Amino acid sequence: MPQANCVLQWRVRRESLLEVIDALPPCRSGIEACAGAFFWQRRFEALGHEVKIIAPQYVKPFVKRQKNDRNDAEAICTALRQPNMRFVPKKAIEQQDIQLLHRARRRLVNHRTALVSQMRGILLDRGFGFAKSIGRARRMIPQIVADRTTTWPSSAARCSEVFLPFFTRSTLASTSSISA
């Protein structure tokens, strides 16, 4: 691999970054993996540059002093020069969209599970128990809350009215219908 040279060593603001990169001759650049790394990789490659994304755990050993942008950039350059460095594979926008759907679904399922567990605990405190399953919660919670023979404190009754829509079949089933 040819000796790498530092091409740019001054502060560049995000608003003018593409103009500065466009003015450079095509070169190899390194970016530390972060939330916007794949966006910038696509933009820089569209300008003719080769871009490598490096996972933060591979950059960290090369940071010499306190963490700031200049020291991070120097560490990324040093990591980029390593002959056995592993790089993060490129991701197309479509791949990121699929990943977004999976993460959103996982969050919805986690929230649903937490809500059902909380409601089970509230109902257990009042003497109502049922098995740990979404299907059972879907059937039992609306029945228990709708039962007019049950005496609820007014605050619990208001809460149950607010949360009841979350236990209808359509709401609980909606997280299982999201797929990529």
PDB file of C-alpha atoms in Angstrom:
ATOM      1  CA  MET A   1       0.000   0.000   0.000  1.00  0.00           C
ATOM      2  CA  PRO A   2       1.444   3.412  -0.894  1.00  0.00           C
ATOM      3  CA  GLN A   3       2.340   5.843   1.885  1.00  0.00           C
ATOM      4  CA  ALA A   4      -0.723   7.820   2.944  1.00  0.00           C
ATOM      5  CA  ASN A   5      -0.500  11.587   3.105  1.00  0.00           C
ATOM      6  CA  CYS A   6      -2.626  14.007   5.065  1.00  0.00           C
ATOM      7  CA  VAL A   7      -4.565  16.011   2.466  1.00  0.00           C
ATOM      8  CA  LEU A   8      -6.714  18.192   4.694  1.00  0.00           C
ATOM      9  CA  GLN A   9      -5.946  19.419   8.190  1.00  0.00           C
ATOM     10  CA  TRP A  10      -8.308  22.254   9.024  1.00  0.00           C
ATOM     11  CA  ARG A  11     -11.730  22.550  10.570  1.00  0.00           C
ATOM     12  CA  VAL A  12     -14.595  22.128   8.108  1.00  0.00           C
ATOM     13  CA  ARG A  13     -18.211  22.768   9.019  1.00  0.00           C
ATOM     14  CA  ARG A  14     -20.883  20.278   8.006  1.00  0.00           C
ATOM     15  CA  GLU A  15     -22.578  22.819   5.685  1.00  0.00           C
ATOM     16  CA  SER A  16     -19.443  23.209   3.562  1.00  0.00           C
ATOM     17  CA  LEU A  17     -18.085  19.652   3.853  1.00  0.00           C
ATOM     18  CA  LEU A  18     -19.315  18.447   0.443  1.00  0.00           C
ATOM     19  CA  GLU A  19     -17.871  21.523  -1.315  1.00  0.00           C
ATOM     20  CA  VAL A  20     -14.469  20.947   0.311  1.00  0.00           C
ATOM     21  CA  ILE A  21     -14.483  17.215  -0.473  1.00  0.00           C
ATOM     22  CA  ASP A  22     -15.585  17.899  -4.053  1.00  0.00           C
ATOM     23  CA  ALA A  23     -12.624  20.247  -4.532  1.00  0.00           C
ATOM     24  CA  LEU A  24     -10.156  17.508  -3.514  1.00  0.00           C
ATOM     25  CA  PRO A  25      -8.752  15.071  -6.061  1.00  0.00           C
ATOM     26  CA  PRO A  26     -10.193  11.557  -5.620  1.00  0.00           C
ATOM     27  CA  CYS A  27      -8.617   9.970  -2.564  1.00  0.00           C
ATOM     28  CA  ARG A  28      -9.165   7.346   0.106  1.00  0.00           C
ATOM     29  CA  SER A  29     -11.039   8.563   3.171  1.00  0.00           C
ATOM     30  CA  GLY A  30     -11.866   6.997   6.495  1.00  0.00           C
ATOM     31  CA  ILE A  31     -14.992   7.549   8.576  1.00  0.00           C
ATOM     32  CA  GLU A  32     -15.685   6.230  12.050  1.00  0.00           C
ATOM     33  CA  ALA A  33     -18.950   4.270  12.098  1.00  0.00           C
ATOM     34  CA  CYS A  34     -21.752   6.416  13.503  1.00  0.00           C
ATOM     35  CA  ALA A  35     -25.345   7.390  12.736  1.00  0.00           C
ATOM     36  CA  GLY A  36     -24.548   9.336   9.553  1.00  0.00           C
ATOM     37  CA  ALA A  37     -21.558   7.332   8.297  1.00  0.00           C
ATOM     38  CA  PHE A  38     -23.342   5.496   5.475  1.00  0.00           C
ATOM     39  CA  PHE A  39     -24.949   8.731   4.250  1.00  0.00           C
ATOM     40  CA  TRP A  40     -21.570  10.481   4.037  1.00  0.00           C
ATOM     41  CA  GLN A  41     -19.992   7.403   2.462  1.00  0.00           C
ATOM     42  CA  ARG A  42     -22.546   7.470  -0.363  1.00  0.00           C
ATOM     43  CA  ARG A  43     -22.134  11.233  -0.843  1.00  0.00           C
ATOM     44  CA  PHE A  44     -18.303  11.093  -0.919  1.00  0.00           C
ATOM     45  CA  GLU A  45     -18.278   8.095  -3.260  1.00  0.00           C
ATOM     46  CA  ALA A  46     -20.629   9.967  -5.604  1.00  0.00           C
ATOM     47  CA  LEU A  47     -17.871  12.606  -5.792  1.00  0.00           C
ATOM     48  CA  GLY A  48     -15.338   9.933  -6.824  1.00  0.00           C
ATOM     49  CA  HIS A  49     -13.643   9.191  -3.499  1.00  0.00           C
ATOM     50  CA  GLU A  50     -12.975   5.791  -1.949  1.00  0.00           C
ATOM     51  CA  VAL A  51     -14.479   5.672   1.556  1.00  0.00           C
ATOM     52  CA  LYS A  52     -13.837   3.135   4.283  1.00  0.00           C
ATOM     53  CA  ILE A  53     -15.911   2.990   7.456  1.00  0.00           C
ATOM     54  CA  ILE A  54     -14.130   1.808  10.595  1.00  0.00           C
ATOM     55  CA  ALA A  55     -15.887   0.521  13.721  1.00  0.00           C
ATOM     56  CA  PRO A  56     -15.218   2.719  16.777  1.00  0.00           C
ATOM     57  CA  GLN A  57     -13.573  -0.114  18.727  1.00  0.00           C
ATOM     58  CA  TYR A  58     -10.878  -0.297  16.034  1.00  0.00           C
ATOM     59  CA  VAL A  59     -10.263   3.458  16.131  1.00  0.00           C
ATOM     60  CA  LYS A  60     -10.120   3.852  19.915  1.00  0.00           C
ATOM     61  CA  PRO A  61      -6.655   2.261  20.415  1.00  0.00           C
ATOM     62  CA  PHE A  62      -5.160   4.966  18.186  1.00  0.00           C
ATOM     63  CA  VAL A  63      -6.541   7.969  20.095  1.00  0.00           C
ATOM     64  CA  LYS A  64      -3.501   9.534  21.779  1.00  0.00           C
ATOM     65  CA  ARG A  65      -4.966  12.282  23.921  1.00  0.00           C
ATOM     66  CA  GLN A  66      -8.357  13.486  25.098  1.00  0.00           C
ATOM     67  CA  LYS A  67     -11.316  12.947  22.810  1.00  0.00           C
ATOM     68  CA  ASN A  68     -11.963  15.771  20.362  1.00  0.00           C
ATOM     69  CA  ASP A  69     -12.555  16.035  16.619  1.00  0.00           C
ATOM     70  CA  ARG A  70      -8.894  16.627  15.701  1.00  0.00           C
ATOM     71  CA  ASN A  71      -7.598  13.712  17.781  1.00  0.00           C
ATOM     72  CA  ASP A  72     -10.393  11.451  16.520  1.00  0.00           C
ATOM     73  CA  ALA A  73      -9.541  12.345  12.914  1.00  0.00           C
ATOM     74  CA  GLU A  74      -5.878  11.558  13.530  1.00  0.00           C
ATOM     75  CA  ALA A  75      -6.814   8.214  15.095  1.00  0.00           C
ATOM     76  CA  ILE A  76      -9.062   7.377  12.121  1.00  0.00           C
ATOM     77  CA  CYS A  77      -6.207   8.166   9.712  1.00  0.00           C
ATOM     78  CA  THR A  78      -3.825   5.974  11.706  1.00  0.00           C
ATOM     79  CA  ALA A  79      -6.362   3.137  11.823  1.00  0.00           C
ATOM     80  CA  LEU A  80      -7.002   3.495   8.085  1.00  0.00           C
ATOM     81  CA  ARG A  81      -3.286   2.907   7.389  1.00  0.00           C
ATOM     82  CA  GLN A  82      -3.173  -0.389   9.282  1.00  0.00           C
ATOM     83  CA  PRO A  83      -2.603  -3.301   6.874  1.00  0.00           C
ATOM     84  CA  ASN A  84      -4.970  -5.704   8.641  1.00  0.00           C
ATOM     85  CA  MET A  85      -7.769  -3.252   9.462  1.00  0.00           C
ATOM     86  CA  ARG A  86     -11.336  -4.540   9.197  1.00  0.00           C
ATOM     87  CA  PHE A  87     -13.877  -2.216   7.674  1.00  0.00           C
ATOM     88  CA  VAL A  88     -17.642  -2.014   8.049  1.00  0.00           C
ATOM     89  CA  PRO A  89     -19.357  -3.336   4.896  1.00  0.00           C
ATOM     90  CA  LYS A  90     -21.247  -0.805   2.789  1.00  0.00           C
ATOM     91  CA  LYS A  91     -24.991  -0.524   3.243  1.00  0.00           C
ATOM     92  CA  ALA A  92     -27.395   0.583   0.564  1.00  0.00           C
ATOM     93  CA  ILE A  93     -30.264   2.822   1.561  1.00  0.00           C
ATOM     94  CA  GLU A  94     -32.618  -0.144   1.056  1.00  0.00           C
ATOM     95  CA  GLN A  95     -30.641  -2.210   3.571  1.00  0.00           C
ATOM     96  CA  GLN A  96     -30.874   0.623   6.080  1.00  0.00           C
ATOM     97  CA  ASP A  97     -34.639   0.853   5.494  1.00  0.00           C
ATOM     98  CA  ILE A  98     -35.070  -2.857   6.230  1.00  0.00           C
ATOM     99  CA  GLN A  99     -32.953  -2.481   9.355  1.00  0.00           C
ATOM    100  CA  LEU A 100     -35.153   0.456  10.403  1.00  0.00           C
ATOM    101  CA  LEU A 101     -38.284  -1.696  10.062  1.00  0.00           C
ATOM    102  CA  HIS A 102     -36.759  -4.486  12.142  1.00  0.00           C
ATOM    103  CA  ARG A 103     -35.691  -2.073  14.887  1.00  0.00           C
ATOM    104  CA  ALA A 104     -39.074  -0.330  14.930  1.00  0.00           C
ATOM    105  CA  ARG A 105     -40.876  -3.669  15.181  1.00  0.00           C
ATOM    106  CA  ARG A 106     -38.569  -4.834  17.976  1.00  0.00           C
ATOM    107  CA  ARG A 107     -39.301  -1.619  19.887  1.00  0.00           C
ATOM    108  CA  LEU A 108     -43.069  -2.051  19.433  1.00  0.00           C
ATOM    109  CA  VAL A 109     -42.912  -5.649  20.631  1.00  0.00           C
ATOM    110  CA  ASN A 110     -40.832  -4.623  23.668  1.00  0.00           C
ATOM    111  CA  HIS A 111     -43.293  -1.861  24.534  1.00  0.00           C
ATOM    112  CA  ARG A 112     -46.239  -4.211  24.099  1.00  0.00           C
ATOM    113  CA  THR A 113     -44.596  -6.802  26.353  1.00  0.00           C
ATOM    114  CA  ALA A 114     -43.838  -4.183  29.005  1.00  0.00           C
ATOM    115  CA  LEU A 115     -47.406  -2.874  28.920  1.00  0.00           C
ATOM    116  CA  VAL A 116     -48.889  -6.363  29.207  1.00  0.00           C
ATOM    117  CA  SER A 117     -46.526  -7.213  32.085  1.00  0.00           C
ATOM    118  CA  GLN A 118     -47.414  -4.019  33.886  1.00  0.00           C
ATOM    119  CA  MET A 119     -51.132  -4.625  33.435  1.00  0.00           C
ATOM    120  CA  ARG A 120     -50.741  -8.234  34.635  1.00  0.00           C
ATOM    121  CA  GLY A 121     -49.038  -6.912  37.785  1.00  0.00           C
ATOM    122  CA  ILE A 122     -51.776  -4.353  38.391  1.00  0.00           C
ATOM    123  CA  LEU A 123     -54.449  -7.009  37.960  1.00  0.00           C
ATOM    124  CA  LEU A 124     -52.561  -9.496  40.169  1.00  0.00           C
ATOM    125  CA  ASP A 125     -52.557  -6.849  42.923  1.00  0.00           C
ATOM    126  CA  ARG A 126     -56.351  -6.900  42.661  1.00  0.00           C
ATOM    127  CA  GLY A 127     -56.662 -10.683  42.675  1.00  0.00           C
ATOM    128  CA  PHE A 128     -56.898 -11.348  38.914  1.00  0.00           C
ATOM    129  CA  GLY A 129     -54.319 -13.685  37.455  1.00  0.00           C
ATOM    130  CA  PHE A 130     -53.829 -15.172  34.024  1.00  0.00           C
ATOM    131  CA  ALA A 131     -51.072 -16.926  32.076  1.00  0.00           C
ATOM    132  CA  LYS A 132     -48.187 -15.036  30.497  1.00  0.00           C
ATOM    133  CA  SER A 133     -49.149 -14.887  26.844  1.00  0.00           C
ATOM    134  CA  ILE A 134     -50.187 -12.138  24.494  1.00  0.00           C
ATOM    135  CA  GLY A 135     -53.202 -14.140  23.356  1.00  0.00           C
ATOM    136  CA  ARG A 136     -54.378 -14.637  26.940  1.00  0.00           C
ATOM    137  CA  ALA A 137     -53.814 -10.931  27.713  1.00  0.00           C
ATOM    138  CA  ARG A 138     -55.784 -10.012  24.612  1.00  0.00           C
ATOM    139  CA  ARG A 139     -58.757 -12.011  25.892  1.00  0.00           C
ATOM    140  CA  MET A 140     -58.553 -11.527  29.652  1.00  0.00           C
ATOM    141  CA  ILE A 141     -57.682  -7.855  30.155  1.00  0.00           C
ATOM    142  CA  PRO A 142     -60.687  -6.448  28.265  1.00  0.00           C
ATOM    143  CA  GLN A 143     -62.978  -8.949  30.040  1.00  0.00           C
ATOM    144  CA  ILE A 144     -61.668  -8.064  33.485  1.00  0.00           C
ATOM    145  CA  VAL A 145     -61.762  -4.315  32.881  1.00  0.00           C
ATOM    146  CA  ALA A 146     -65.218  -4.446  31.297  1.00  0.00           C
ATOM    147  CA  ASP A 147     -66.664  -6.564  34.116  1.00  0.00           C
ATOM    148  CA  ARG A 148     -69.121  -4.232  35.871  1.00  0.00           C
ATOM    149  CA  THR A 149     -69.268  -6.423  38.981  1.00  0.00           C
ATOM    150  CA  THR A 150     -65.647  -5.555  39.758  1.00  0.00           C
ATOM    151  CA  THR A 151     -65.284  -2.544  42.003  1.00  0.00           C
ATOM    152  CA  TRP A 152     -62.404  -0.391  40.873  1.00  0.00           C
ATOM    153  CA  PRO A 153     -61.129   2.729  42.565  1.00  0.00           C
ATOM    154  CA  SER A 154     -61.940   5.697  40.323  1.00  0.00           C
ATOM    155  CA  SER A 155     -58.257   6.253  39.417  1.00  0.00           C
ATOM    156  CA  ALA A 156     -57.821   2.600  38.391  1.00  0.00           C
ATOM    157  CA  ALA A 157     -61.021   2.766  36.351  1.00  0.00           C
ATOM    158  CA  ARG A 158     -59.758   5.826  34.480  1.00  0.00           C
ATOM    159  CA  CYS A 159     -56.399   4.164  33.824  1.00  0.00           C
ATOM    160  CA  SER A 160     -58.063   1.018  32.585  1.00  0.00           C
ATOM    161  CA  GLU A 161     -60.195   3.043  30.160  1.00  0.00           C
ATOM    162  CA  VAL A 162     -57.065   4.734  28.805  1.00  0.00           C
ATOM    163  CA  PHE A 163     -55.122   1.485  28.410  1.00  0.00           C
ATOM    164  CA  LEU A 164     -57.951  -0.716  27.184  1.00  0.00           C
ATOM    165  CA  PRO A 165     -57.493   0.243  23.496  1.00  0.00           C
ATOM    166  CA  PHE A 166     -53.924  -1.094  23.702  1.00  0.00           C
ATOM    167  CA  PHE A 167     -55.276  -4.555  24.450  1.00  0.00           C
ATOM    168  CA  THR A 168     -57.693  -4.864  21.564  1.00  0.00           C
ATOM    169  CA  ARG A 169     -56.830  -7.459  18.984  1.00  0.00           C
ATOM    170  CA  SER A 170     -55.951  -4.946  16.260  1.00  0.00           C
ATOM    171  CA  THR A 171     -53.450  -3.037  18.435  1.00  0.00           C
ATOM    172  CA  LEU A 172     -51.674  -6.074  19.849  1.00  0.00           C
ATOM    173  CA  ALA A 173     -51.652  -7.857  16.510  1.00  0.00           C
ATOM    174  CA  SER A 174     -50.294  -4.864  14.598  1.00  0.00           C
ATOM    175  CA  THR A 175     -46.731  -5.443  15.827  1.00  0.00           C
ATOM    176  CA  SER A 176     -46.754  -8.973  14.471  1.00  0.00           C
ATOM    177  CA  SER A 177     -47.927  -7.836  11.035  1.00  0.00           C
ATOM    178  CA  ILE A 178     -44.925  -5.551  10.427  1.00  0.00           C
ATOM    179  CA  SER A 179     -42.397  -7.433   8.353  1.00  0.00           C
ATOM    180  CA  ALA A 180     -39.729  -6.630   5.832  1.00  0.00           C
TER     181      ALA A 180
END
